[in-house]
Coordinates of C-alpha atoms in Angstrom, one line a residue:
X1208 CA -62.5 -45.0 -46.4
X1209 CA -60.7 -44.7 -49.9
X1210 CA -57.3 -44.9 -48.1
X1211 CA -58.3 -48.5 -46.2
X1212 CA -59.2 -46.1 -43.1
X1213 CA -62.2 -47.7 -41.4
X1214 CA -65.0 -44.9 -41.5
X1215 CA -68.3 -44.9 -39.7
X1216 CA -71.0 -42.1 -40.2
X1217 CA -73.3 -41.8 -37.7
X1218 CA -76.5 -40.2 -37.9
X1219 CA -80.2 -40.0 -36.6
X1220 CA -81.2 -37.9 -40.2
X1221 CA -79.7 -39.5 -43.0
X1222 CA -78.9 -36.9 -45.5
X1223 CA -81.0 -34.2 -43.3
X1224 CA -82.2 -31.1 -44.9
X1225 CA -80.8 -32.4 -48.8
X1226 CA -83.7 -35.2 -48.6
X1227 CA -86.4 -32.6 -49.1
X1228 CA -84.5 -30.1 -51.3
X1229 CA -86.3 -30.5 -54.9
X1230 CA -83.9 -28.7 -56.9
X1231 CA -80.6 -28.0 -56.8
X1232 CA -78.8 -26.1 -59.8
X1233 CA -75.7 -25.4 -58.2
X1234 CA -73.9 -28.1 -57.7
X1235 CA -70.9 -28.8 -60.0
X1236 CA -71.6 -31.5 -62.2
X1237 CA -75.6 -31.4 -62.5
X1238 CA -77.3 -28.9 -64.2
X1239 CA -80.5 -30.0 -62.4
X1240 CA -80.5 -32.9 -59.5
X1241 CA -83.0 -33.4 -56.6
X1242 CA -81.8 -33.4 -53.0
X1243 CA -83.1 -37.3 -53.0
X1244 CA -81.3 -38.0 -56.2
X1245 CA -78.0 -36.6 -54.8
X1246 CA -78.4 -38.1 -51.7
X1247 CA -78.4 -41.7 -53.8
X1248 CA -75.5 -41.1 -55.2
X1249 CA -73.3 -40.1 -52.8
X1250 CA -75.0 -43.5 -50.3
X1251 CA -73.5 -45.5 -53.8
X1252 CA -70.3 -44.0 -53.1
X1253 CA -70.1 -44.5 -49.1
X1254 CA -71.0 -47.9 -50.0
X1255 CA -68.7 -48.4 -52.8
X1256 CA -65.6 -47.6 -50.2
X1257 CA -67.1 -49.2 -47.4
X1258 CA -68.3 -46.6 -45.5
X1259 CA -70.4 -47.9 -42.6
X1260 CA -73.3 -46.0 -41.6
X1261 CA -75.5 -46.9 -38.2
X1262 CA -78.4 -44.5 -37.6
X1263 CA -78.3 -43.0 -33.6
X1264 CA -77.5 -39.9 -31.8
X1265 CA -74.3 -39.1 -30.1
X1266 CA -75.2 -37.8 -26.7
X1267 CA -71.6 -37.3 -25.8
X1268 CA -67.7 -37.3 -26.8
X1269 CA -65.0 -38.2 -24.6
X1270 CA -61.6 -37.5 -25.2
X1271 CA -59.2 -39.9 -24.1
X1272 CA -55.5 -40.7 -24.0
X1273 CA -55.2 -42.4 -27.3
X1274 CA -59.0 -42.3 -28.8
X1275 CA -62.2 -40.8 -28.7
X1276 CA -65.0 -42.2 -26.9
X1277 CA -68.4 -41.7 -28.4
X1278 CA -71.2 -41.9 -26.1
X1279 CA -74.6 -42.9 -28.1
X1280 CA -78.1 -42.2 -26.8
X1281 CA -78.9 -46.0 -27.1
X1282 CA -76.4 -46.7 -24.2
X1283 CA -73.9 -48.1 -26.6
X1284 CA -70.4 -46.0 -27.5
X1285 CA -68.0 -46.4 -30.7
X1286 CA -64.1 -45.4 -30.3
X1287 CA -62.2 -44.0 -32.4
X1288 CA -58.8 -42.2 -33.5
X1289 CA -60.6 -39.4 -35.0
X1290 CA -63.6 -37.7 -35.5
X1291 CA -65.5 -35.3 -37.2
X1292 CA -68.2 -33.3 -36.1
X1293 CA -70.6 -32.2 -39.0
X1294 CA -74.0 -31.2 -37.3
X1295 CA -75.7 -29.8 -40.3
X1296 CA -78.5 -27.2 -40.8
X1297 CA -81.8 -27.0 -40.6
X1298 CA -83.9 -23.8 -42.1
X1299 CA -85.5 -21.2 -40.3
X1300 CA -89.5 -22.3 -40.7
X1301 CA -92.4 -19.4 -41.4
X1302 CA -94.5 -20.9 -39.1
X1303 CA -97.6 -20.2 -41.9
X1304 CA -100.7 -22.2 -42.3
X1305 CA -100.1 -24.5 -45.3
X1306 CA -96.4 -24.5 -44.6
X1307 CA -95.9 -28.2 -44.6
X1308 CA -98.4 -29.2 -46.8
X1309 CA -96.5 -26.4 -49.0
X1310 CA -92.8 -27.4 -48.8
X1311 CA -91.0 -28.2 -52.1
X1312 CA -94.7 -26.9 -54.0
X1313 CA -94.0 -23.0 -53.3
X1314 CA -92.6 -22.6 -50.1
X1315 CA -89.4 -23.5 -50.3
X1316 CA -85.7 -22.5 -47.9
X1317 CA -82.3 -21.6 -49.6
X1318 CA -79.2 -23.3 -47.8
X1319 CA -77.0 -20.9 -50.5

């Protein structure tokens, strides 16, 4: 998007497992910054370039002769030159009593 390319990030988690990460010390830059407090700042500079973002789910992506076609769950599609495919992480859970309730107060997963 900072070169005038027209970008468009699609997702159905919007900053996925960094929204409930409460500390992070290792990121270069921060000595201390939340996951949600990240998250802001990089949404500031998406918008600041003119990044577009649309929540959905990409069921699908079709190759074609000159484009990708992006098939989303909602029955609509987007199209485009190119694409990349960032699917993300998600922690192993305990599965332990209290381990929602717990998350971010004492239980806690490490994406390092």
């Amino acid at each position: 998007a900072r070169k005038k390319m027209q970008t468009l990030l699609i997702t159905e988690d919007f900053g996925g497992q960094l929204m409930w990460t409460m500390s992070i010390e290792n990121y270069m830059g921060y000595q201390y910054i939340t996951g949600p407090e990240l998250m802001e700042k990089f949404k500031n500079q998406m918008e600041q370039y003119g990044v577009e973002q649309r929540a959905g789910r990409v069921l699908r992506v079709e190759k074609q002769a000159a484009a990708f076609l992006l098939h989303m769950e909602d029955g609509g599609f987007y199209e485009g030159k190119t694409i990349i495919i960032a699917t993300g992480k998600r922690p192993r859970m305990l599965n332990v009593p209290g381990e929602e309730r717990l998350k971010g107060r004492g239980v806690s997963y490490c994406a390092t």
